Amino acid sequence: MLALDAHPSTLTNLNIRIERHGDDRQLAADLKLTMQVSGVTLNDLEPGLHESLFRKPGAGEQQELLDPSLLTAVKFPGLDPISLSHKFPGYEVELSDDDESAPVFLADVEIKRISAKALEGGSATLTLTGSANIDSDDARDLTDLLVREDVFLTLTPPKAKVQTDADTGDASNDPDGAQDEAA
């Protein structure tokens, strides 16, 4: 799963909206972010995507690399950015700028509308949208970041759900053997 730590990004769009949950109304936001990532990072979104978009450079196409096995040449230069239909729920997102202000932290964010454009040299432009429920303080802080545009993005994937013995009726998932001692 895609994970980033204080990665330089651009907040290109912010859509603050209302979500309706029955009679309840909840403030929500869609954040569109663009960033440059290593081409290998694309495999975190879809295994094999890096190898699909990049190839080894041919003779004379690029200066000698330290590791000649690296895929740094774009396979299909005329290809428009590719779109992935995946949706990744449950992310934690932290956005900060370069000054001393407190970062904006959003939980239970759905990452969607992902597109990637392969760039010569082995990197890619990645664009994604994160959707989350927010409060009015988050809305204010996000609009401040939108004006600044340049942010540092931390994406934390959801933790794998650990099944408990009650879920499975099986003590084999109990690494400490605590269930065996209690019985």
CSV table of C-alpha atoms in Angstrom, one decimal:
chain,number,residue,atom,x,y,z
A,1,MET,CA,0.0,0.0,0.0
A,2,LEU,CA,1.1,3.5,-0.7
A,3,ALA,CA,2.8,5.2,2.2
A,4,LEU,CA,4.6,8.6,2.2
A,5,ASP,CA,6.4,10.5,4.9
A,6,ALA,CA,6.5,14.3,4.7
A,7,HIS,CA,6.6,14.1,1.0
A,8,PRO,CA,6.7,17.5,-0.9
A,9,SER,CA,3.3,17.9,-2.7
A,10,THR,CA,1.0,20.5,-4.1
A,11,LEU,CA,-2.5,20.9,-2.8
A,12,THR,CA,-4.2,21.8,-6.2
A,13,ASN,CA,-7.8,21.8,-5.2
A,14,LEU,CA,-10.0,21.7,-2.1
A,15,ASN,CA,-13.7,21.0,-2.3
A,16,ILE,CA,-15.6,21.5,1.0
A,17,ARG,CA,-19.0,19.9,0.9
A,18,ILE,CA,-21.8,18.4,3.0
A,19,GLU,CA,-22.4,14.7,3.3
A,20,ARG,CA,-25.8,13.5,4.3
A,21,HIS,CA,-26.1,10.4,6.6
A,22,GLY,CA,-29.8,10.0,6.9
A,23,ASP,CA,-31.0,13.2,8.7
A,24,ASP,CA,-27.5,14.1,9.8
A,25,ARG,CA,-25.3,16.5,7.9
A,26,GLN,CA,-21.6,16.2,8.1
A,27,LEU,CA,-18.9,18.5,6.8
A,28,ALA,CA,-16.5,16.8,4.4
A,29,ALA,CA,-13.7,17.7,2.0
A,30,ASP,CA,-12.0,16.4,-1.1
A,31,LEU,CA,-8.3,17.3,-1.4
A,32,LYS,CA,-6.6,16.9,-4.7
A,33,LEU,CA,-2.8,16.5,-4.4
A,34,THR,CA,0.0,16.2,-6.9
A,35,MET,CA,3.5,15.1,-6.3
A,36,GLN,CA,6.6,13.7,-7.9
A,37,VAL,CA,7.5,10.1,-6.8
A,38,SER,CA,9.9,7.5,-7.7
A,39,GLY,CA,8.6,5.2,-10.5
A,40,VAL,CA,9.0,2.2,-8.2
A,41,THR,CA,6.4,3.8,-5.8
A,42,LEU,CA,3.8,3.0,-8.5
A,43,ASN,CA,4.1,-0.7,-7.5
A,44,ASP,CA,2.6,0.2,-4.2
A,45,LEU,CA,-0.6,1.1,-6.0
A,46,GLU,CA,-0.6,-1.7,-8.5
A,47,PRO,CA,2.0,-4.4,-8.5
A,48,GLY,CA,3.9,-4.4,-11.8
A,49,LEU,CA,2.9,-0.9,-12.8
A,50,HIS,CA,6.4,0.4,-12.7
A,51,GLU,CA,7.6,-2.3,-15.1
A,52,SER,CA,4.6,-1.6,-17.4
A,53,LEU,CA,5.5,2.1,-17.8
A,54,PHE,CA,9.4,2.1,-17.7
A,55,ARG,CA,12.2,0.2,-19.5
A,56,LYS,CA,16.0,0.1,-19.4
A,57,PRO,CA,17.5,3.0,-21.3
A,58,GLY,CA,19.1,2.1,-24.6
A,59,ALA,CA,22.6,2.9,-25.6
A,60,GLY,CA,23.1,6.6,-25.9
A,61,GLU,CA,19.7,7.5,-24.4
A,62,GLN,CA,20.9,8.3,-21.0
A,63,GLN,CA,24.2,8.8,-19.1
A,64,GLU,CA,25.7,5.7,-17.5
A,65,LEU,CA,23.8,4.7,-14.4
A,66,LEU,CA,25.3,3.4,-11.2
A,67,ASP,CA,22.9,0.5,-11.6
A,68,PRO,CA,22.3,-0.3,-15.3
A,69,SER,CA,19.4,-2.6,-14.4
A,70,LEU,CA,17.3,0.4,-13.3
A,71,LEU,CA,14.2,1.1,-15.4
A,72,THR,CA,14.4,4.8,-16.1
A,73,ALA,CA,13.3,5.3,-19.7
A,74,VAL,CA,9.5,5.8,-20.4
A,75,LYS,CA,8.2,2.9,-22.5
A,76,PHE,CA,5.4,4.8,-24.1
A,77,PRO,CA,6.2,8.6,-24.2
A,78,GLY,CA,3.0,9.5,-25.9
A,79,LEU,CA,0.8,7.8,-23.3
A,80,ASP,CA,-1.5,10.1,-21.4
A,81,PRO,CA,-1.5,9.8,-17.6
A,82,ILE,CA,-3.0,6.5,-16.6
A,83,SER,CA,-6.0,6.4,-14.2
A,84,LEU,CA,-6.5,3.8,-11.6
A,85,SER,CA,-10.0,2.9,-10.4
A,86,HIS,CA,-8.8,1.7,-7.0
A,87,LYS,CA,-10.1,3.2,-3.8
A,88,PHE,CA,-8.1,2.9,-0.7
A,89,PRO,CA,-10.2,3.6,2.5
A,90,GLY,CA,-8.9,4.0,6.0
A,91,TYR,CA,-5.8,6.2,5.4
A,92,GLU,CA,-4.5,8.8,7.8
A,93,VAL,CA,-3.3,12.0,6.2
A,94,GLU,CA,-1.2,14.7,7.6
A,95,LEU,CA,-0.6,18.0,5.8
A,96,SER,CA,1.9,20.6,6.9
A,97,ASP,CA,3.7,23.5,5.5
A,98,ASP,CA,7.3,24.7,6.1
A,99,ASP,CA,6.5,27.1,8.9
A,100,GLU,CA,5.8,26.4,12.6
A,101,SER,CA,2.0,26.0,12.3
A,102,ALA,CA,0.4,22.8,13.5
A,103,PRO,CA,-0.2,20.2,10.8
A,104,VAL,CA,-3.7,19.2,9.7
A,105,PHE,CA,-4.4,15.6,10.6
A,106,LEU,CA,-7.3,13.7,9.0
A,107,ALA,CA,-8.4,10.2,9.9
A,108,ASP,CA,-10.3,7.6,7.9
A,109,VAL,CA,-9.5,9.2,4.5
A,110,GLU,CA,-10.4,7.5,1.3
A,111,ILE,CA,-7.7,7.8,-1.4
A,112,LYS,CA,-9.2,7.7,-4.9
A,113,ARG,CA,-9.1,9.2,-8.4
A,114,ILE,CA,-5.4,8.2,-8.8
A,115,SER,CA,-3.5,9.0,-11.9
A,116,ALA,CA,0.1,8.6,-12.8
A,117,LYS,CA,2.3,10.0,-15.6
A,118,ALA,CA,5.7,8.3,-16.2
A,119,LEU,CA,8.6,10.8,-16.6
A,120,GLU,CA,12.0,10.3,-18.2
A,121,GLY,CA,14.6,9.4,-15.6
A,122,GLY,CA,12.4,7.0,-13.6
A,123,SER,CA,10.1,9.3,-11.7
A,124,ALA,CA,6.3,9.8,-12.0
A,125,THR,CA,3.8,12.5,-11.4
A,126,LEU,CA,1.2,11.1,-9.1
A,127,THR,CA,-2.2,12.8,-8.6
A,128,LEU,CA,-4.8,11.6,-6.1
A,129,THR,CA,-7.8,12.8,-4.2
A,130,GLY,CA,-8.4,12.2,-0.5
A,131,SER,CA,-12.0,12.4,0.8
A,132,ALA,CA,-12.7,12.7,4.5
A,133,ASN,CA,-15.1,14.1,7.1
A,134,ILE,CA,-13.8,17.3,8.7
A,135,ASP,CA,-14.8,19.9,11.2
A,136,SER,CA,-14.8,23.7,10.8
A,137,ASP,CA,-11.3,24.0,12.2
A,138,ASP,CA,-10.0,21.6,9.7
A,139,ALA,CA,-11.8,23.5,6.9
A,140,ARG,CA,-10.1,26.7,8.0
A,141,ASP,CA,-6.7,25.1,8.2
A,142,LEU,CA,-7.1,23.3,4.8
A,143,THR,CA,-8.1,26.6,3.1
A,144,ASP,CA,-4.9,28.2,4.5
A,145,LEU,CA,-2.9,25.3,3.1
A,146,LEU,CA,-4.6,25.6,-0.3
A,147,VAL,CA,-3.5,29.3,-0.5
A,148,ARG,CA,0.1,28.2,0.2
A,149,GLU,CA,-0.2,25.3,-2.3
A,150,ASP,CA,3.1,23.6,-1.4
A,151,VAL,CA,2.7,21.2,1.5
A,152,PHE,CA,4.3,18.1,3.0
A,153,LEU,CA,2.1,15.1,2.8
A,154,THR,CA,2.3,12.1,5.1
A,155,LEU,CA,0.1,9.2,4.0
A,156,THR,CA,-0.3,6.3,6.5
A,157,PRO,CA,-2.0,3.2,5.2
A,158,PRO,CA,-4.6,1.5,7.4
A,159,LYS,CA,-3.2,-1.0,9.8
A,160,ALA,CA,-4.1,-4.6,8.9
A,161,LYS,CA,-7.0,-5.8,11.0
A,162,VAL,CA,-5.8,-8.3,13.5
A,163,GLN,CA,-8.4,-11.0,14.1
A,164,THR,CA,-9.0,-11.7,17.7
A,165,ASP,CA,-9.9,-15.1,19.1
A,166,ALA,CA,-13.5,-14.0,19.5
A,167,ASP,CA,-13.6,-13.2,15.7
A,168,THR,CA,-12.2,-16.6,14.7
A,169,GLY,CA,-12.8,-18.9,17.7
A,170,ASP,CA,-9.1,-19.8,17.1
A,171,ALA,CA,-6.3,-19.2,19.5
A,172,SER,CA,-3.7,-19.6,16.8
A,173,ASN,CA,-3.7,-15.8,16.2
A,174,ASP,CA,-2.6,-15.2,19.8
A,175,PRO,CA,1.1,-14.5,19.6
A,176,ASP,CA,1.7,-14.5,23.4
A,177,GLY,CA,-0.3,-17.6,24.1
A,178,ALA,CA,-2.3,-15.6,26.6
A,179,GLN,CA,-5.5,-17.4,25.8
A,180,ASP,CA,-3.8,-20.7,26.6
A,181,GLU,CA,-2.8,-19.5,30.0
A,182,ALA,CA,-6.3,-18.1,30.8
A,183,ALA,CA,-7.9,-21.5,30.1
